[in-house]
Coordinates of C-alpha atoms in Angstrom, one line a residue:
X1 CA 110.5 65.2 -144.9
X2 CA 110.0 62.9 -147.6
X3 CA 112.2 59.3 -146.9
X4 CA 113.1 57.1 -150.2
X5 CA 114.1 53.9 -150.0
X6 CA 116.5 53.0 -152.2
X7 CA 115.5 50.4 -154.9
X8 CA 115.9 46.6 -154.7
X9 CA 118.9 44.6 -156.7
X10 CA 117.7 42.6 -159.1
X11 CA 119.0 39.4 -157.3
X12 CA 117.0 40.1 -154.1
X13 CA 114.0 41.3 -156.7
X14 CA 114.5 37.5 -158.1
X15 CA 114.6 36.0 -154.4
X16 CA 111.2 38.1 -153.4
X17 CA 109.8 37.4 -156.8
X18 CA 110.4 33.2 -156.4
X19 CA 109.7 33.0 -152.4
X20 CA 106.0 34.1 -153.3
X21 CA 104.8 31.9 -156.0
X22 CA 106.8 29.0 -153.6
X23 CA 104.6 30.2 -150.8
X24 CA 101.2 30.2 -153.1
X25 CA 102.0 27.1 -154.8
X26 CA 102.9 25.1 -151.7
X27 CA 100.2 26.7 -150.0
X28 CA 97.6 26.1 -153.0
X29 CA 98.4 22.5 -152.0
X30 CA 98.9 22.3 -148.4
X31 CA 96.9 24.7 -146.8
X32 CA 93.7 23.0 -146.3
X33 CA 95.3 20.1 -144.8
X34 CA 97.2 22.5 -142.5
X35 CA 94.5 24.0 -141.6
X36 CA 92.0 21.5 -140.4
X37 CA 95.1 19.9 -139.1
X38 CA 95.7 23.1 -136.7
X39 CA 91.7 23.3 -136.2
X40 CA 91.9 19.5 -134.3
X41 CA 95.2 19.8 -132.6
X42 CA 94.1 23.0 -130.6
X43 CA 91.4 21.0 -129.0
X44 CA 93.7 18.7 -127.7
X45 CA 95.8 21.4 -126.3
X46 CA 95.0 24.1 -123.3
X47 CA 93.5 26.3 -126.2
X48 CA 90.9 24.4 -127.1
X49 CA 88.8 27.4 -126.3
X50 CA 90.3 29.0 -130.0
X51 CA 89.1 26.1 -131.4
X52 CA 85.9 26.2 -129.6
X53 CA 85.3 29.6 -130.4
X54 CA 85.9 29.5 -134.0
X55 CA 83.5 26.7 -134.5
X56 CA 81.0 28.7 -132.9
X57 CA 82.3 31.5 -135.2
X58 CA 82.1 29.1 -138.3
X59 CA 78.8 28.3 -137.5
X60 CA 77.4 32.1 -137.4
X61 CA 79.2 33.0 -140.6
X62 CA 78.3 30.2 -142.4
X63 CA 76.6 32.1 -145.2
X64 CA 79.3 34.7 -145.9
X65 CA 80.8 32.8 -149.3
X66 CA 77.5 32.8 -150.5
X67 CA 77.2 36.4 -149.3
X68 CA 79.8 38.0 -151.5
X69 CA 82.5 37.0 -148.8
X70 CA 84.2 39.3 -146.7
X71 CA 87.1 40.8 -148.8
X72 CA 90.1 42.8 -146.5
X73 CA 91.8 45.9 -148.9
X74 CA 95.1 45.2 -147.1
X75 CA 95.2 41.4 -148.1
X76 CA 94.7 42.2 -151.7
X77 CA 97.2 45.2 -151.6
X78 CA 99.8 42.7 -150.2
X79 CA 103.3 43.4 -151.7
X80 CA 103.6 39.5 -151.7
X81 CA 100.8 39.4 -154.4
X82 CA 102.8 41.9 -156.3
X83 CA 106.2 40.0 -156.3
X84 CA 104.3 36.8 -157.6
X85 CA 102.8 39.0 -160.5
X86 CA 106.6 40.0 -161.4
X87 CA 107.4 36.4 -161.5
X88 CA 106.3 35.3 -164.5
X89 CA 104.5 38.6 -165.3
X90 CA 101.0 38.5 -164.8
X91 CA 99.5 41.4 -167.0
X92 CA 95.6 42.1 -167.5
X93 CA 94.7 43.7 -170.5
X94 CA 91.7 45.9 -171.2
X95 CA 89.8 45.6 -174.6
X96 CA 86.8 47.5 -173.6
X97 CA 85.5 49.7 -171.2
X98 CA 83.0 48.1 -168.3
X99 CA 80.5 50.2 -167.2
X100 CA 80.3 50.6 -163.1
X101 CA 76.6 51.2 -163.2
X102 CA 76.0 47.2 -164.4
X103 CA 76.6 44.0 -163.2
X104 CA 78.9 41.4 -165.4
X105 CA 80.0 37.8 -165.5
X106 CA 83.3 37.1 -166.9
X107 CA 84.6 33.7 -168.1
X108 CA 88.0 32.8 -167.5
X109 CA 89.5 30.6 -169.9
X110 CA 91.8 28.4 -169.6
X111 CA 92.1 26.7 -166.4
X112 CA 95.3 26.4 -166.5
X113 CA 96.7 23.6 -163.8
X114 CA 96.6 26.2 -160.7
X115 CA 94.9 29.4 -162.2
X116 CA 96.9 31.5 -161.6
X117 CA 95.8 34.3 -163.7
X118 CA 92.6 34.0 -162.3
X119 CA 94.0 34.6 -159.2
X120 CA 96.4 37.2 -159.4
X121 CA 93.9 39.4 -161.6
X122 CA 90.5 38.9 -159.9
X123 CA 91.5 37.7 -156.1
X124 CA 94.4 40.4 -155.8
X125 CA 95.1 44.4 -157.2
X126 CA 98.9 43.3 -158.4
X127 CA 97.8 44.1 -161.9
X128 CA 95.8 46.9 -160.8
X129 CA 92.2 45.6 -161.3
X130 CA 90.7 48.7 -159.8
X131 CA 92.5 51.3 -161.8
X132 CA 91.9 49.6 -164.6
X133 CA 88.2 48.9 -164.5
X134 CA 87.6 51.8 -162.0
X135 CA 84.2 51.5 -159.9
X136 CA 84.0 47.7 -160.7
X137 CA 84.4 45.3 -157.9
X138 CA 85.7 41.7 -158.6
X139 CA 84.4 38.7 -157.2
X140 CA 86.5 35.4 -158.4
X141 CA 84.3 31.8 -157.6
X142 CA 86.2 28.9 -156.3
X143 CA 84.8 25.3 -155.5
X144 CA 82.5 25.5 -152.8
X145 CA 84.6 22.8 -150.8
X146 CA 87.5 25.3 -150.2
X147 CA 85.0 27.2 -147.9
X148 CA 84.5 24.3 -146.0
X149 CA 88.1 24.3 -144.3
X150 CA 88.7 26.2 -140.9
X151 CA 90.5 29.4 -141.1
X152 CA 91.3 28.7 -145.3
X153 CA 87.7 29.9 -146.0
X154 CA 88.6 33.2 -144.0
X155 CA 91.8 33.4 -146.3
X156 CA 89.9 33.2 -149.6
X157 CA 87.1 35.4 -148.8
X158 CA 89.8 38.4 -148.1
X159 CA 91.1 38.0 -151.4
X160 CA 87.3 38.5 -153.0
X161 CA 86.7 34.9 -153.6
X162 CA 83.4 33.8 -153.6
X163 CA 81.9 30.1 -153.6
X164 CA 81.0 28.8 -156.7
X165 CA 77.4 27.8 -155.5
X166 CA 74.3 29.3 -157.7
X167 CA 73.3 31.3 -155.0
X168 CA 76.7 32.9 -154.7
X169 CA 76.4 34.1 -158.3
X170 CA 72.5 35.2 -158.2
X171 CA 73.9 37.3 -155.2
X172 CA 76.9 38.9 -156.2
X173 CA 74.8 39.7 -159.9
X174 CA 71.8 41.4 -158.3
X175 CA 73.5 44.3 -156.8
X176 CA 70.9 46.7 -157.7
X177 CA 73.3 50.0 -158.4
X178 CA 75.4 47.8 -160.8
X179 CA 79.3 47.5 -160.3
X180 CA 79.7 44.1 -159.3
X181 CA 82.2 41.7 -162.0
X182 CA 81.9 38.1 -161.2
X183 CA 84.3 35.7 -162.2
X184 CA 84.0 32.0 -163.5
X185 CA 86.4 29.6 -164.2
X186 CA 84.2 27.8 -166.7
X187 CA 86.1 25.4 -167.3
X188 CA 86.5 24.0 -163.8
X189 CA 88.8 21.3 -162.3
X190 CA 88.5 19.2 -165.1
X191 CA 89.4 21.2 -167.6
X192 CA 92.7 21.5 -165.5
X193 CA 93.8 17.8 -166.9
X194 CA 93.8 19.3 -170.4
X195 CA 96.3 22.2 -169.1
X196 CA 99.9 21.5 -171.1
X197 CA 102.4 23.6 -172.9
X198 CA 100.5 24.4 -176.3
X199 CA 97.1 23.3 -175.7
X200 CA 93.6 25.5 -176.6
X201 CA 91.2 22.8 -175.4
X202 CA 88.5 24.4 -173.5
X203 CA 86.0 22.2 -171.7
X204 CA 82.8 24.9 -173.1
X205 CA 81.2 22.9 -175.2
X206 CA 78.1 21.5 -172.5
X207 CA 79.0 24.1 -170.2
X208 CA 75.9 26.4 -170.2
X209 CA 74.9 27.2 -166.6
X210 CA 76.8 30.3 -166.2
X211 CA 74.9 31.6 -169.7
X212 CA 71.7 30.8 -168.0
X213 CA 72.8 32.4 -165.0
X214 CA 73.5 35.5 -166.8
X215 CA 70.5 35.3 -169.0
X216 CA 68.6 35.1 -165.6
X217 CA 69.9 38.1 -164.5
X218 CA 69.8 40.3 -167.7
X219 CA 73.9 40.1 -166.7
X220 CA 76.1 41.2 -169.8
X221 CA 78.6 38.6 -170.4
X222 CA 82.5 39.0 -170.7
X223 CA 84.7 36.9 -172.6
X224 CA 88.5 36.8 -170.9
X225 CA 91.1 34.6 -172.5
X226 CA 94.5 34.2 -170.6
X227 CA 97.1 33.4 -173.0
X228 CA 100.6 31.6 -171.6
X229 CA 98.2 30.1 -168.4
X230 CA 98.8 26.3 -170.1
X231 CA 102.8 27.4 -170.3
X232 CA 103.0 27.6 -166.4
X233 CA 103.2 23.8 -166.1
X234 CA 104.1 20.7 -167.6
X235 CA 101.4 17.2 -166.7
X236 CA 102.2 13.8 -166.7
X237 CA 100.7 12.4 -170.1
X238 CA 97.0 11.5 -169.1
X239 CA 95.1 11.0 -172.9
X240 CA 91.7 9.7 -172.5
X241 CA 90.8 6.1 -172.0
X242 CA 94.2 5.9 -170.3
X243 CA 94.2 4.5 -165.9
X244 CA 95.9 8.0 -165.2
X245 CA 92.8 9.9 -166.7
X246 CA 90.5 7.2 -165.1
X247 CA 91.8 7.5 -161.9
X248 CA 91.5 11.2 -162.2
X249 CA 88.3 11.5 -163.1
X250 CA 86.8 9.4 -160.5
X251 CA 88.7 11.8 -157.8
X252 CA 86.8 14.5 -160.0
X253 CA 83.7 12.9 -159.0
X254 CA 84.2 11.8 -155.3
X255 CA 85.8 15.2 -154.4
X256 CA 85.2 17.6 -157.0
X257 CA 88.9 18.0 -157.6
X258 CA 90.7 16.9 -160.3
X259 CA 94.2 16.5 -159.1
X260 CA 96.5 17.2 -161.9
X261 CA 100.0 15.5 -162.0
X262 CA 101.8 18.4 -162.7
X263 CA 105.6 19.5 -162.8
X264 CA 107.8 22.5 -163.4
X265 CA 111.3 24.0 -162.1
X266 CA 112.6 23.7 -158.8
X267 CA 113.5 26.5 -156.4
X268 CA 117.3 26.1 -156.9
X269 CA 117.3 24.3 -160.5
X270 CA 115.4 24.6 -163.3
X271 CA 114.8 21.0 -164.5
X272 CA 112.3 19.8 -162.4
X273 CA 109.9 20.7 -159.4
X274 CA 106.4 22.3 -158.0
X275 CA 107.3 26.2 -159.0
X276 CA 106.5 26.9 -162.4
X277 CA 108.3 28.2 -165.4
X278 CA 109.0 31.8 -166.0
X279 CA 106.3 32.7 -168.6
X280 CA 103.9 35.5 -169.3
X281 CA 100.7 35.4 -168.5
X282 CA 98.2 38.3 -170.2
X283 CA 94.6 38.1 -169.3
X284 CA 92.6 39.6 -171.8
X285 CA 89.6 40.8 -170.9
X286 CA 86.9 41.0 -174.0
X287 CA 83.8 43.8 -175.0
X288 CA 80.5 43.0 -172.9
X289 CA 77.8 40.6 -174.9
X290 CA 74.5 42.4 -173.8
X291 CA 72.0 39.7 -172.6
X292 CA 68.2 40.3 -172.2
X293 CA 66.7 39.3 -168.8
X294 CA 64.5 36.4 -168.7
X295 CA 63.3 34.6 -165.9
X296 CA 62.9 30.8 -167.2
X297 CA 65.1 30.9 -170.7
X298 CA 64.2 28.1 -172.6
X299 CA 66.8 25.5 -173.9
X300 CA 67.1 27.2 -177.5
X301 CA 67.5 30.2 -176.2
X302 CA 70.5 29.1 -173.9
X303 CA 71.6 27.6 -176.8
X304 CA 71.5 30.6 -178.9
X305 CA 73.3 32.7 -176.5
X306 CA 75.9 30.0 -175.6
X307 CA 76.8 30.0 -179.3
X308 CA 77.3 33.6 -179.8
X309 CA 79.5 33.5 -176.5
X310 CA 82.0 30.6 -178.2
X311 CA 82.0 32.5 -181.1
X312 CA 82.9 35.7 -179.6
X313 CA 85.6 34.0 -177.2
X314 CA 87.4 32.5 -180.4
X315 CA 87.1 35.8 -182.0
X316 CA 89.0 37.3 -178.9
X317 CA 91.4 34.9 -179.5
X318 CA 92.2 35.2 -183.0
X319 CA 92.5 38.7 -182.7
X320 CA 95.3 38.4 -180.0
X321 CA 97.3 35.2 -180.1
X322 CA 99.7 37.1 -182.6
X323 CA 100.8 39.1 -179.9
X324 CA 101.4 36.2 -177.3
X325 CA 103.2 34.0 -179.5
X326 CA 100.5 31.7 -180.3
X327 CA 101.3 30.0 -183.3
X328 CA 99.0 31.0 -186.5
X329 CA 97.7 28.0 -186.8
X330 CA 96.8 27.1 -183.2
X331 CA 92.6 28.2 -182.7
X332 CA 90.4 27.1 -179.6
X333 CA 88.9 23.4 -179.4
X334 CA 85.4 23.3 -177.5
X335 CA 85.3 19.9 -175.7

């Protein structure tokens, strides 16, 4: 006997939808200081042994995020990644067709403040990743300090996440039977203090070691462009030369993150708070660049395949930006 559930109101749909970007955002932000938190307090308590134990555990598995992680089916499945995609919605978009039998290495552009596209598209399967891109296994890199926190690093790996080491790449990209995708946030954390409503800065202009990386490899390369990503959020004003960008930057370089000051809705009202606006987000994923494997490129030739990716990116955008609502005149600024 088949049992059906009857569907959800659209009020409780609203509540589900709300209560799990809350828990990512606050968790985005919390989470590793909860976590290490939990790790020291449990050896002041009569289960230290847990503590003990996952040290020891820790300490074995140090390697998996360079490893390709340890990804759990039943974590990216989660209906609570699936409510967060209805949210705003999150929607990836297929251009061309990726074939299983190779390797790839996608840039993600733009940061965004908390990347959520990124996320939801490469760490989860709430837009459906796998049927979209069937036989293709996605790999998202994250700042290598993330791994570094107790029982967090656990968390990301089961979502796909990866370290965003050099080793962690060469690895995921030499899977020998092809099928791999890995994912790059090229951009990085400070490309995050140029996230705003409107903007198409992209810090891409000096960024070249994921191009040698691929041009190592013989990895095609993937353009992905994720319009709306810079409507999730409004920042405190931080131009250049100003203390707030300063200040900022000098966190960039201590800790490697870049500490947006950003602001949205709140749970219960929309003018302000953490949870961000309402917006679609479509992640469109561009046709393959073929690359030709070389061992040691040389600078021009790094050079010459960085500039064909820009100009492919930009094409990707142009050809799109109609359908998001990008204004006609709005094109991509390389920084």
């Amino acid at each position: 006997m088949k049992i059906e559930f009857a569907p959800l109101s659209l009020p409780l749909q609203r509540r589900l939808q709300t209560a799990a970007v809350v828990q990512w955002v606050f968790s985005f932000l919390c989470l590793a200081q909860c976590c290490t938190a939990a790790f020291i307090a449990l050896l002041f308590t009569r289960f230290w042994l847990l503590s003990v134990l996952y040290a020891a555990w820790w300490f074995t598995d140090r390697e998996a995020p360079l490893r390709g992680g340890r990804r759990i089916h039943m974590v990216r499945n989660s209906a609570v990644w699936r409510h967060m995609k209805d949210f705003f919605p999150v929607s990836l978009v297929k251009t061309a067709e990726l074939d299983p039998r190779q390797n790839y290495l996608v840039g993600f552009h733009p940061h965004g403040v908390l990347a959520v596209g990124a996320f939801i598209n490469f760490g989860t399967e709430a837009t459906g990743f796998s049927t979209i891109f069937p036989g293709i296994t996605p790999h998202l890199m994250m700042l290598s300090l993330w791994f570094r926190v107790p029982f967090l690093r656990d968390y990301l790996m089961s979502g796909g996440l990866v370290s965003s080491d050099k080793e962690s790449a060469y690895h995921v990209l030499q899977k020998p039977e092809g099928g791999n995708l890995l994912a790059i946030i090229v951009g990085g954390a400070q490309e995050a203090l140029e996230a705003r409503p409107g903007s198409c800065t992209l810090l891409l202009k000096n960024r070249k070691g994921f191009i040698r990386v691929a041009i190592e490899r013989g990895t095609p390369l993937v353009p992905a462009f994720s319009f709306g990503e810079n409507e999730l959020f409004d920042q405190v004003s931080n131009p250049k030369g100003s203390w707030l960008r300063w200040i900022q930057h000098r966190l960039q370089q201590i800790m490697g993150i870049s500490l947006p000051l950003f602001h949205a809705r709140g749970i219960f009202q929309y003018s302000f708070g953490l949870v961000p606006y309402r917006r679609p987000v479509y992640t469109v994923i561009g046709k393959p660049i073929p690359v030709l494997k070389k061992h040691k490129p040389t600078e021009e030739e790094v050079d010459r395949v960085h500039q064909k990716y820009l100009e492919e990116l930009s094409k990707l955008f142009e050809e799109h930006k109609a359908k998001y609502n990008v204004p006609e005149d709005s094109h991509l600024e390389f920084i």
